[in-house]
CSV table of C-alpha atoms and ligand atoms in Angstrom, one decimal:
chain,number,residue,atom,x,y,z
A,1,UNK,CA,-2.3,-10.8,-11.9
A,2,UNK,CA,-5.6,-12.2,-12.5
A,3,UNK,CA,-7.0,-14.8,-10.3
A,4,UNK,CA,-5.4,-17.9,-9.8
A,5,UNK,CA,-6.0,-20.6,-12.8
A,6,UNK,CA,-8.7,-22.8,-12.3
A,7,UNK,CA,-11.2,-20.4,-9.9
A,8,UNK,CA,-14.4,-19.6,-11.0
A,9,UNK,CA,-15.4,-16.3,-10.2
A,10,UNK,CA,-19.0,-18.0,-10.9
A,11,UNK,CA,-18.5,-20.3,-7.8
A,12,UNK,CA,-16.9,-17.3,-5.4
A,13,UNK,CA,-19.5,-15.1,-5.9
A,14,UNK,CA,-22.5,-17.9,-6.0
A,15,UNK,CA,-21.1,-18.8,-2.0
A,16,UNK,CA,-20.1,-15.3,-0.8
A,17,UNK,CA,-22.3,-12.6,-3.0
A,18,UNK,CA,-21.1,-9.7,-5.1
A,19,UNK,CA,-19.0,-7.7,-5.2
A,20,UNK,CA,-16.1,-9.4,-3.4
A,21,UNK,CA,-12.8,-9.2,-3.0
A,22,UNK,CA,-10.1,-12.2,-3.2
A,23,UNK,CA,-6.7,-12.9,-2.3
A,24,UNK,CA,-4.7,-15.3,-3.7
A,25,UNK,CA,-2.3,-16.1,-0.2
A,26,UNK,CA,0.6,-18.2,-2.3
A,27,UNK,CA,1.2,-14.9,-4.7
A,28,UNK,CA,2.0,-12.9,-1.3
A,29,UNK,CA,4.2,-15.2,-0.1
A,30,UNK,CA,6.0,-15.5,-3.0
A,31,UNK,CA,5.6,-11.5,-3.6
A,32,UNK,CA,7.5,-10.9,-0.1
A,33,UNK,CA,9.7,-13.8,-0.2
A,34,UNK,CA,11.5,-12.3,-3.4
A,35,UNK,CA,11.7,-8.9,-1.7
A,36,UNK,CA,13.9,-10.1,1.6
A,37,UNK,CA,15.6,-12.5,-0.4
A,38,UNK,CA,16.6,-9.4,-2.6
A,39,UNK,CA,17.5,-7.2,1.2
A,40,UNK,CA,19.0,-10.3,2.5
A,41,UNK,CA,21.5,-10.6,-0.5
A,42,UNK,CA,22.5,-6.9,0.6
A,43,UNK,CA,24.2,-8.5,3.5
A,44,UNK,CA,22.9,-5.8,5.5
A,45,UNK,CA,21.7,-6.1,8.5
A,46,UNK,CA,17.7,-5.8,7.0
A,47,UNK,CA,14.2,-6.1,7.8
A,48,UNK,CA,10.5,-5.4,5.8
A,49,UNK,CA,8.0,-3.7,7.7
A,50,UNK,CA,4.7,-4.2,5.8
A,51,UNK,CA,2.8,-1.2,5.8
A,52,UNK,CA,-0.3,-2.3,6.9
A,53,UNK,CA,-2.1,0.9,5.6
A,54,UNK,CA,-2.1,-1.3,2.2
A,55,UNK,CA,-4.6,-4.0,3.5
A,56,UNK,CA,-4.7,-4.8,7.2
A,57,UNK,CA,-6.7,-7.6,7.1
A,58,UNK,CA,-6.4,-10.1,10.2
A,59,UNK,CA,-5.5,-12.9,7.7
A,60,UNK,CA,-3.0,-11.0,5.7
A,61,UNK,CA,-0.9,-9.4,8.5
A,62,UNK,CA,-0.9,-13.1,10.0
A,63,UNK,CA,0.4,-14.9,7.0
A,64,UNK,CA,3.1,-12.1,6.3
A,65,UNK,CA,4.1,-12.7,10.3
A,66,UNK,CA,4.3,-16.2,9.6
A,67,UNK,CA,6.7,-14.9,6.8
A,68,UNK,CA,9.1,-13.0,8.7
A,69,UNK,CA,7.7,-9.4,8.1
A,70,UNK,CA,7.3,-6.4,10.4
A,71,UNK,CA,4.5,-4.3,10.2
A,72,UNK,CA,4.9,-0.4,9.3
A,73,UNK,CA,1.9,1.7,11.3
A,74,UNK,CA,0.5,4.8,10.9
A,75,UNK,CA,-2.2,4.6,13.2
A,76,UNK,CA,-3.2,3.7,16.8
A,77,UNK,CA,-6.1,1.3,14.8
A,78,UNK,CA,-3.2,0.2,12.7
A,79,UNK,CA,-1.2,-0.5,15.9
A,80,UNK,CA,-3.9,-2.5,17.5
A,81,UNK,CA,-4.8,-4.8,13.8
A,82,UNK,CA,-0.7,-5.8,13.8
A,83,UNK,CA,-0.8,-6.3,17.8
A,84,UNK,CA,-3.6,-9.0,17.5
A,85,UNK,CA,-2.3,-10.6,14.3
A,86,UNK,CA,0.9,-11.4,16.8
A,87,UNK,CA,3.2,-8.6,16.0
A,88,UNK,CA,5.8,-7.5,19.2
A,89,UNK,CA,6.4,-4.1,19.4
A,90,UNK,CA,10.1,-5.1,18.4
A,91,UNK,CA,8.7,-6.1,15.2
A,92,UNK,CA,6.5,-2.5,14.7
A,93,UNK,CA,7.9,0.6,13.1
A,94,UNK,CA,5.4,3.5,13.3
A,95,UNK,CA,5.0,6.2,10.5
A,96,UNK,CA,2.4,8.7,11.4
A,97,UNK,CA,1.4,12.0,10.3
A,98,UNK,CA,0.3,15.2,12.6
A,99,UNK,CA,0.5,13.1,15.1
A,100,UNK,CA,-1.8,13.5,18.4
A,101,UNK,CA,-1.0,12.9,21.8
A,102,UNK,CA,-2.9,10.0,22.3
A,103,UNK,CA,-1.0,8.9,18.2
A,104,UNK,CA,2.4,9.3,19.7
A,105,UNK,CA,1.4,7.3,23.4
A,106,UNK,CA,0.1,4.3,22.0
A,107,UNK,CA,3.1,4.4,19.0
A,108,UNK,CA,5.4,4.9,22.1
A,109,UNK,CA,4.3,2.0,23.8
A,110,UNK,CA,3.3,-0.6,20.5
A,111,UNK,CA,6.4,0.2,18.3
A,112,UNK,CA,9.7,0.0,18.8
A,113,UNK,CA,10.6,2.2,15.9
A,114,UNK,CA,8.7,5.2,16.0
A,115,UNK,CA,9.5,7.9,13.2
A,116,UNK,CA,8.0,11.1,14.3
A,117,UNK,CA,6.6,13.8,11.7
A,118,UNK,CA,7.7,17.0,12.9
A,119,UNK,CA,9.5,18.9,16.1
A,120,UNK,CA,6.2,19.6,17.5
A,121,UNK,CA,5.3,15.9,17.7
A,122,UNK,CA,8.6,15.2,19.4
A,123,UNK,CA,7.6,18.5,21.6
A,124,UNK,CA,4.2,16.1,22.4
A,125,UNK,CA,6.2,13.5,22.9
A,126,UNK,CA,8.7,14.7,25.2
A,127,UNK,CA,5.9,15.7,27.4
A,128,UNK,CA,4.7,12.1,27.6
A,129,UNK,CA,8.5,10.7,28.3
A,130,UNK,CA,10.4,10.0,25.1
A,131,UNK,CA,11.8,6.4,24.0
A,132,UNK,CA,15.1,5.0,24.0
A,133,UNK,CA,14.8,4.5,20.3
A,134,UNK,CA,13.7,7.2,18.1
A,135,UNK,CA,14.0,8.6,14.5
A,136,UNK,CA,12.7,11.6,12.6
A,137,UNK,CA,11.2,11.6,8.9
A,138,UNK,CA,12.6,14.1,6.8
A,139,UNK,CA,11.4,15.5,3.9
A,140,UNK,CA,13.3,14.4,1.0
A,141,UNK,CA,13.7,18.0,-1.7
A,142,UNK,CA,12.3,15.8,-4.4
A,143,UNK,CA,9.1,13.4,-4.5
A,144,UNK,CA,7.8,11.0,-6.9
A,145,UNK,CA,4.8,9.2,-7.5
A,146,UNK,CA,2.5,7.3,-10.4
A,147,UNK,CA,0.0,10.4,-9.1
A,148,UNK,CA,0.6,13.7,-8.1
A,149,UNK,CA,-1.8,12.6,-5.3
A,150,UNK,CA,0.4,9.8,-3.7
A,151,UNK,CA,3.9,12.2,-3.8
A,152,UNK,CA,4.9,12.5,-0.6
A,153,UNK,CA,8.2,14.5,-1.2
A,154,UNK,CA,9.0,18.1,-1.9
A,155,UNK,CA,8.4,21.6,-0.4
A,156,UNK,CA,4.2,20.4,-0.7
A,157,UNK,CA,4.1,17.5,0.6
A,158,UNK,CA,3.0,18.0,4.2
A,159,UNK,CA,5.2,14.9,5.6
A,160,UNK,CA,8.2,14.8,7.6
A,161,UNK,CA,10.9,17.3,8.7
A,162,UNK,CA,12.0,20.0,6.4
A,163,UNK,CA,16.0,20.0,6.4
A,164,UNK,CA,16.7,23.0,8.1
A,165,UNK,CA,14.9,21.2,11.3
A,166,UNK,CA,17.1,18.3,11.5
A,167,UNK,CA,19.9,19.4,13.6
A,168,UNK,CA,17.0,20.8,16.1
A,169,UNK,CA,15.6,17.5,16.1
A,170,UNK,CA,18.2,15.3,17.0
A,171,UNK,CA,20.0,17.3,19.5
A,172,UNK,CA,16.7,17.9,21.2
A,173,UNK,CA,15.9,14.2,21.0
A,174,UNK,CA,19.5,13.6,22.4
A,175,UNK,CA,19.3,16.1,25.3
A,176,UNK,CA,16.1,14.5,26.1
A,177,UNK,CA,17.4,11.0,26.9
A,178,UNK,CA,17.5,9.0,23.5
A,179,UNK,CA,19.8,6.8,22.9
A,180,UNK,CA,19.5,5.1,19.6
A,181,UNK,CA,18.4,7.1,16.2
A,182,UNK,CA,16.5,6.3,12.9
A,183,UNK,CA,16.4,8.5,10.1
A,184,UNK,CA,13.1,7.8,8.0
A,185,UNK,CA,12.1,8.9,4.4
A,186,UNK,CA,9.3,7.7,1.7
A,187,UNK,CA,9.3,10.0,-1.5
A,188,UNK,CA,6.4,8.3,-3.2
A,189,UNK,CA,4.4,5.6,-4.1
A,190,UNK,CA,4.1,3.0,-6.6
A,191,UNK,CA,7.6,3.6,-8.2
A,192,UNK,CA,8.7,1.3,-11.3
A,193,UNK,CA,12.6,2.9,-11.6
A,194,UNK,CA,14.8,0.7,-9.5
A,195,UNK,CA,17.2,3.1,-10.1
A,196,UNK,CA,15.3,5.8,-7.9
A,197,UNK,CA,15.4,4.2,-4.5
A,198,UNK,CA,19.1,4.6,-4.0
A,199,UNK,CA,19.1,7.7,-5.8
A,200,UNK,CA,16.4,8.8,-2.8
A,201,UNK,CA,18.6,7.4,0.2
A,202,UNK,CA,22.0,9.1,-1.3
A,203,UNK,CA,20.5,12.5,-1.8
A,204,UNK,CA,19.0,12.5,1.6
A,205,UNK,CA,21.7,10.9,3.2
A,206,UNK,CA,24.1,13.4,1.1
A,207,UNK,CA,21.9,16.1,3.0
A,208,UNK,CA,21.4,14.7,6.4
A,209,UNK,CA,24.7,13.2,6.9
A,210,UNK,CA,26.7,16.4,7.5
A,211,UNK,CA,24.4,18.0,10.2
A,212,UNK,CA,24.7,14.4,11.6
A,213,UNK,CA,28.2,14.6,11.9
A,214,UNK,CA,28.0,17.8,13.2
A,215,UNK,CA,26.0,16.4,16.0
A,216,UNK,CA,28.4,13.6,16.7
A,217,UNK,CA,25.7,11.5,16.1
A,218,UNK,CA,25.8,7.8,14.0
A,219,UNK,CA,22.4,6.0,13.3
A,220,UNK,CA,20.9,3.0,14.5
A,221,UNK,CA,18.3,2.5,11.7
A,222,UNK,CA,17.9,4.2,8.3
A,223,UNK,CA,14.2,3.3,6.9
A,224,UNK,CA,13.7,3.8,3.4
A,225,UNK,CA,9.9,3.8,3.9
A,226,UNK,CA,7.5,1.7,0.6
A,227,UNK,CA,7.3,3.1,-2.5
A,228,UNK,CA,8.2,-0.4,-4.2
A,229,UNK,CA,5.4,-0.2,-7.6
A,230,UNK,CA,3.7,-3.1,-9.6
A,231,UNK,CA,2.6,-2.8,-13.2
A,232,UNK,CA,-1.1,-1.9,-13.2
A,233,UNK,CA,-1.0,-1.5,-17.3
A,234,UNK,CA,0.1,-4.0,-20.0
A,235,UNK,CA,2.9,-1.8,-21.1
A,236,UNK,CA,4.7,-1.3,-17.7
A,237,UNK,CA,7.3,-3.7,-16.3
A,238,UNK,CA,8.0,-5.1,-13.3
A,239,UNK,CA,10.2,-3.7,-10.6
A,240,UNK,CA,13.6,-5.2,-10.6
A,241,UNK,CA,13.3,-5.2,-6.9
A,242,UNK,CA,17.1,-7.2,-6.5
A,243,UNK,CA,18.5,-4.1,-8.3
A,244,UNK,CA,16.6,-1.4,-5.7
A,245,UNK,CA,17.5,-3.4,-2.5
A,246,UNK,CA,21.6,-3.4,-4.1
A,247,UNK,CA,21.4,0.3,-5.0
A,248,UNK,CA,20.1,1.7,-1.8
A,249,UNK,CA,22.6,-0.5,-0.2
A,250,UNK,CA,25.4,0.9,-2.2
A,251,UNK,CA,24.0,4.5,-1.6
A,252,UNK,CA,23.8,4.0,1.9
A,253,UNK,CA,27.3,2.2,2.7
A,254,UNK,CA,29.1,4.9,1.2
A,255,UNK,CA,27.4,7.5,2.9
A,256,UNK,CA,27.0,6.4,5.8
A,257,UNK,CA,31.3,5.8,5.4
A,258,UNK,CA,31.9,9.1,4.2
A,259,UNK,CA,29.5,11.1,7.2
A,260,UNK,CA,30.4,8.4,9.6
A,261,UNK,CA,27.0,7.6,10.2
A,262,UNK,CA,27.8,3.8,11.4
A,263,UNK,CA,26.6,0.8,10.5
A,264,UNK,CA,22.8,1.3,10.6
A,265,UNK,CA,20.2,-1.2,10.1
A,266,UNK,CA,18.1,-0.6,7.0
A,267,UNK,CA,14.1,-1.1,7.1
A,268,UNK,CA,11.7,-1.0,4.4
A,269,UNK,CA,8.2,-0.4,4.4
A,270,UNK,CA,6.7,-2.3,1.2
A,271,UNK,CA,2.7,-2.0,1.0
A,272,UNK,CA,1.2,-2.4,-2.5
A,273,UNK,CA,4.6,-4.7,-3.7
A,274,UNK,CA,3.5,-7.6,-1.0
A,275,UNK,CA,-0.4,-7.6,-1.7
A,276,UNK,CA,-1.5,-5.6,-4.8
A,277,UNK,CA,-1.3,-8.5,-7.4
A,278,UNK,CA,-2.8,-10.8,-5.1
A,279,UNK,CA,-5.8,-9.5,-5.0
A,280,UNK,CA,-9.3,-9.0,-7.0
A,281,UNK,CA,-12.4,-7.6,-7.2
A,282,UNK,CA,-15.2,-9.4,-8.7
A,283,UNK,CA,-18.5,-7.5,-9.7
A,284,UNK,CA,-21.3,-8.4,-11.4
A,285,UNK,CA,-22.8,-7.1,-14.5
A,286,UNK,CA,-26.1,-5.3,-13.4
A,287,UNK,CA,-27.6,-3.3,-16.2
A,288,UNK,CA,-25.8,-1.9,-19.4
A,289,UNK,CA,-27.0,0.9,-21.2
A,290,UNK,CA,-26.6,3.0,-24.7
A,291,UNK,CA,-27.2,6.8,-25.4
A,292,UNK,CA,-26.2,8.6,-28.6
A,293,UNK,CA,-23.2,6.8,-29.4
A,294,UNK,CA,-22.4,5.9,-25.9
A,295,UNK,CA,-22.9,2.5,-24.0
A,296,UNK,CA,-22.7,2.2,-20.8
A,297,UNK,CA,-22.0,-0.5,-18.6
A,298,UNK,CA,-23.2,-0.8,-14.9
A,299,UNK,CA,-21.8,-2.8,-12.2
A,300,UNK,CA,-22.9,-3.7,-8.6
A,301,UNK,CA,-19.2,-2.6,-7.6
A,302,UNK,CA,-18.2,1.4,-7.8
A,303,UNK,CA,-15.9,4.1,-6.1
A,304,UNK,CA,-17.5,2.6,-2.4
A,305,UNK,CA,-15.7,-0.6,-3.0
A,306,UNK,CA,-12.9,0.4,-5.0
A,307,UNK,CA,-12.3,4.1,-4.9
A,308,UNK,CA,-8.8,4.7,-6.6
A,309,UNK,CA,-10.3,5.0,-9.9
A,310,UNK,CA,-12.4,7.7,-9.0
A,311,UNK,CA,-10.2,9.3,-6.4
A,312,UNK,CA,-6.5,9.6,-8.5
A,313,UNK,CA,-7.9,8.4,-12.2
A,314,UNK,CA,-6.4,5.4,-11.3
A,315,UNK,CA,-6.9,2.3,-14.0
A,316,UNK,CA,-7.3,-1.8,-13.1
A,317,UNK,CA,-6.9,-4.0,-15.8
A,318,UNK,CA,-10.0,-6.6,-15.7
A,319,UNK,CA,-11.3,-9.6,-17.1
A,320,UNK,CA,-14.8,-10.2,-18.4
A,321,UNK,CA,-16.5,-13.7,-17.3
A,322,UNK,CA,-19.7,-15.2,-18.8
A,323,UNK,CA,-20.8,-18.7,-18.2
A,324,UNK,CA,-21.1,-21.7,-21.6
A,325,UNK,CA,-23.5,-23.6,-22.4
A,326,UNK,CA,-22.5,-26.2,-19.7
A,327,UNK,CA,-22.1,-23.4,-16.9
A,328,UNK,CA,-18.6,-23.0,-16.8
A,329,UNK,CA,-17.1,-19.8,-16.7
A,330,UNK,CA,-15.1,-18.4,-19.7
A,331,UNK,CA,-13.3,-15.4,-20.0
A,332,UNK,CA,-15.1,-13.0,-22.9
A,333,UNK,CA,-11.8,-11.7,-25.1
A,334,UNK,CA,-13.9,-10.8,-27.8
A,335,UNK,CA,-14.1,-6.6,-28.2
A,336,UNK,CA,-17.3,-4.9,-29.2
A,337,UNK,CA,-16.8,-2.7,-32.1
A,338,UNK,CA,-17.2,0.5,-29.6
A,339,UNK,CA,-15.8,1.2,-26.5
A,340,UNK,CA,-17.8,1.6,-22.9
A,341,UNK,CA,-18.0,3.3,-20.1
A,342,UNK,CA,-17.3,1.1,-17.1
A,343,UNK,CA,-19.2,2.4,-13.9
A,344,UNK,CA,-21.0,1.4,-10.9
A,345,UNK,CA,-24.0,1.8,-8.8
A,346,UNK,CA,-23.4,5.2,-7.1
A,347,UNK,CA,-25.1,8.3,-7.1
A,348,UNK,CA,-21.3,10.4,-8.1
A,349,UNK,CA,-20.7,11.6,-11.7
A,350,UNK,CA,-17.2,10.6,-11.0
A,351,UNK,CA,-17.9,6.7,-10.4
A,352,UNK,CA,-16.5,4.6,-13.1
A,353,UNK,CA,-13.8,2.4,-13.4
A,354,UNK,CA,-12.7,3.7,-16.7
A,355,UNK,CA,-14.5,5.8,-19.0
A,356,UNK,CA,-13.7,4.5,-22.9
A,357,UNK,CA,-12.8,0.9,-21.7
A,358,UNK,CA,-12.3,-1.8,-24.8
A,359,UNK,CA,-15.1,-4.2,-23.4
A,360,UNK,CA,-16.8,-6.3,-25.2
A,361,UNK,CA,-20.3,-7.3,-25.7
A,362,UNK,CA,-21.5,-8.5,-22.0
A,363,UNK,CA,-24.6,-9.2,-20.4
A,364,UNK,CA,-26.4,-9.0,-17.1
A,365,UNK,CA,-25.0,-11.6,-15.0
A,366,UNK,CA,-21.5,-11.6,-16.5
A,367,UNK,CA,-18.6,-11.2,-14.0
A,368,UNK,CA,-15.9,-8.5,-14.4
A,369,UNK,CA,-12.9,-9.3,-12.5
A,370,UNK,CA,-10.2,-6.1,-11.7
A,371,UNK,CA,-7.0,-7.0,-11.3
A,372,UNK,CA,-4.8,-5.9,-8.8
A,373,UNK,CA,-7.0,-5.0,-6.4
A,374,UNK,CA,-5.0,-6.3,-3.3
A,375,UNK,CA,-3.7,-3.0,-2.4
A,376,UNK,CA,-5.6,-0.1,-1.4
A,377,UNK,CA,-8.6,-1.5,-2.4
A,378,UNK,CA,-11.1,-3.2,0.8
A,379,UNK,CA,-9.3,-0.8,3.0
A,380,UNK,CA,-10.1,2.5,0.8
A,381,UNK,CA,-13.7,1.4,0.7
A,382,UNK,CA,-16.7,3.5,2.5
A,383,UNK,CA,-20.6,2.4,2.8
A,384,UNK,CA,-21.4,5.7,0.9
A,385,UNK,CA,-24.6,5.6,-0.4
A,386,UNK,CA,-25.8,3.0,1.6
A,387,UNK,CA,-23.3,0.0,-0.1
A,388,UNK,CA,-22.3,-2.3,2.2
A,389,UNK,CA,-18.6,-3.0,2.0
A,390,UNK,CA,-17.5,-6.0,0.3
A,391,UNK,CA,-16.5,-9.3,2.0
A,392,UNK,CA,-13.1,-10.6,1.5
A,393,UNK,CA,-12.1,-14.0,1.0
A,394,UNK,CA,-8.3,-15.9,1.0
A,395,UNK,CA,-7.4,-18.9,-1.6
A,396,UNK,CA,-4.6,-20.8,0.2
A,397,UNK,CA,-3.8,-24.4,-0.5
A,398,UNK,CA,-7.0,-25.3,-3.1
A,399,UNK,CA,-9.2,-24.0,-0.8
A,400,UNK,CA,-11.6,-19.8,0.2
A,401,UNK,CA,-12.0,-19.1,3.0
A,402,UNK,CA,-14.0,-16.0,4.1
A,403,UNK,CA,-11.7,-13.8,6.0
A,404,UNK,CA,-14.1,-10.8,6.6
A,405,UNK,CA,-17.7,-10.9,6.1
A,406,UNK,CA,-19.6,-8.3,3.9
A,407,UNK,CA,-21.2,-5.3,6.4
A,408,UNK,CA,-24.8,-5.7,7.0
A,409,UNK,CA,-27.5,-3.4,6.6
A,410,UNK,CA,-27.8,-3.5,10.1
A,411,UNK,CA,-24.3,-2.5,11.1
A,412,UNK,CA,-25.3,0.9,8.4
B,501,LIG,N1,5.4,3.8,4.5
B,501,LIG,C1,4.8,5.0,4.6
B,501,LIG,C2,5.2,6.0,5.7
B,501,LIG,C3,3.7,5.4,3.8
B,501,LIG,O1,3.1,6.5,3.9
B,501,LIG,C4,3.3,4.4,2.8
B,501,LIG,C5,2.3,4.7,1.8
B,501,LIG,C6,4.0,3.2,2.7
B,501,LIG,C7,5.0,2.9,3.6
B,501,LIG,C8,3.7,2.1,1.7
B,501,LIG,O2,3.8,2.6,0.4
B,501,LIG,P1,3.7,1.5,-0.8
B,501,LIG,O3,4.9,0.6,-0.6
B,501,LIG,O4,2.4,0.8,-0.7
B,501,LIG,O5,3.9,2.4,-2.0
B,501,LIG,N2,-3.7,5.0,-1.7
B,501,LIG,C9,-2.6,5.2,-2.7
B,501,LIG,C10,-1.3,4.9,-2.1
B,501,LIG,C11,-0.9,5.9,-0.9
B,501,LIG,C12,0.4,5.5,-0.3
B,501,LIG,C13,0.5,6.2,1.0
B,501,LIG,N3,1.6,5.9,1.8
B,501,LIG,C14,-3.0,4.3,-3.9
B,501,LIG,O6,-4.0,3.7,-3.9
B,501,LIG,O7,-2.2,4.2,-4.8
């Protein structure tokens, strides 16, 4: 989504500088209201656990509170963001990886549902006193994932149990005083195939059930982890979201009949699906520039404020802004006869937003707006290179507000 009708980038960036980021608060309510509606219709026993990782923002984490959500943590800093926006530890699952001693005591104490990585975390864990509630997260055989960079699955992925630890796990956990078990999986992000989530919880469960059984053990929560995609190109579609919340339902009634596994309550762990198309960057048009046949356009934003481009050749659709005659801002649709190479300020011969991008003509001052940006955007930023990270600001109800100021040269 592009921002909201009726904002001018012209206006944002004249109060709060540039680059900037903006969130558009009704678009993730809406976003997360369609989600549990679609659990909810499951008749399940369900809950979303926002996985904060995606943009843990003060602001954001309280207005998906106010919505019902959970938070999903993978880090004591994680932990501590969800604990001041108002999160209980009830409400807190906690997803971590190579887990440290003073990871698993603070997830112990600030999250109910802690998901440990590996038998050596639960080994760390024992040692500090283990939880009446725990669950493991094993390694589904298959991952999957828009970039081989964000698959977590498989024999490479360096998450979660492998399955031939799983019966170690849980009897250890059992002989160790817990009462209550999870199971906990996430084979990939950004994932457009409804089809595949229930596929993933069926061919786990299909795995992990038996050895279960074995154990005499049923489940107190299965948690299917994120994964849930948005379209970041024109010829992608949505996620049918109803139809991924009915099929791991299906997938994990009858499995959970057929190992008797219980009646377990299912969690999800949805990050970019809640904020991604809510949010924008806004940078400015610094300097453009043309050698040989090549033209190059420079922004005031690069990889320091929005790094997935450079880091996983990830692409944002944007708009180009100029201002009329009368100072209002109109979007330039217009394509120069050649390409350009989209970049920004920083010293890397890998920072560009896209290299070949149909632009068209622009000048200094013009505003390029990328599109969903809400979602491992702000929170993937550094100060490389001396860049101050951008502010954020929240449109809710007609109105910004600034929800995080931009870092000062002092604070560098
Ligand atoms: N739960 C766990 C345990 C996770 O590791 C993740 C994401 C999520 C939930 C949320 O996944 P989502 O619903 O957002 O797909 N930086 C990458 C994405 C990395 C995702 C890592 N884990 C990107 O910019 O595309």
């Amino acid at each position: 989504m592009s921002l909201p009708r009726g904002t001018d980038p012209f206006a944002l960036v004249e109060t709060y500088g540039s680059p900037l980021y903006v969130y558009d608060a009704e678009e993730i309510r809406a976003r997360y209201r369609r989600l549990a509606a679609a659990f909810a219709a499951t008749g399940l026993v369900t809950r979303a656990h926002y996985a904060v990782k995606a943009n843990m923002n003060a602001e954001i984490l309280k207005l998906l509170r106010a919505e019902g959500a959970g938070a999903d943590c993978a880090s004591p800093g994680e932990l501590r963001a969800a604990a001041r926006a108002g999160f209980a530890p009830a409400d807190i699952s906690y997803t971590g990886n190579f887990e440290s001693s003073d990871d698993l005591a603070a997830a112990r104490d600030g999250a109910l549902y802690l998901n440990l990585d590996s038998l050596e975390a639960f080994e760390r864990l024992r040692r500090l006193g283990v939880p009446e509630t725990l669950g493991f997260r094993v390694n589904p055989d298959e991952g999957r994932g828009a970039f081989a960079q964000i698959n977590t699955g498989g024999e490479l992925s360096k998450f979660g149990l492998s399955l031939d630890e799983v019966e170690a796990a849980y009897s250890r956990a059992r002989a160790a005083g817990v009462k209550r078990f999870g199971l906990h999986l996430m084979p990939g992000s950004c994932i457009l195939e409804a089809a595949h989530f229930g596929r993933a919880v069926a061919q786990l469960l299909e795995r992990v059930g038996p050895r279960l059984r074995a154990l005499g053990l049923e489940l107190a929560y299965l948690d299917m982890g994120g994964g849930f995609g948005v379209p970041y190109r024109d010829d992608e579609n949505e996620l049918d979201v109803e139809a991924a919340a009915a099929g791991v339902a299906r997938a994990m009634r009858e499995a959970c009949a057929r190992h008797a596994l219980g009646a377990p309550r299912l969690l999800c762990e949805p990050g970019r699906y809640l904020v991604a198309t809510s949010g924008s960057l806004i940078a400015r048009v610094v300097a453009t520039k043309r050698r040989a046949e090549r033209r190059f356009v420079g922004l005031d934003a690069g990889m320091t404020s929005l790094m997935r481009p450079a880091l996983y050749g990830a692409r944002h659709r944007f708009d180009v802004f100029a201002r009329d005659a009368e100072g209002r801002a109109v979007a330039i649709t217009r394509r120069a006869p050649s390409p350009a190479d989209l970049c920004g300020p920083v010293c890397e011969s890998s920072d560009f937003f896209e290299r070949e991008a149909a632009l068209p003509e622009v000048a200094e001052g013009d505003l390029v707006v990328f599109r969903e940006a809400g979602a491992y955007g702000f929170v993937m930023s550094s100060s490389y290179n001396g860049r101050p990270r951008p502010p954020e600001v929240l449109l809710d109800a007609g109105r910004t507000r600034l929800i995080r100021e931009r870092q000062s040269l002092e604070d560098l």
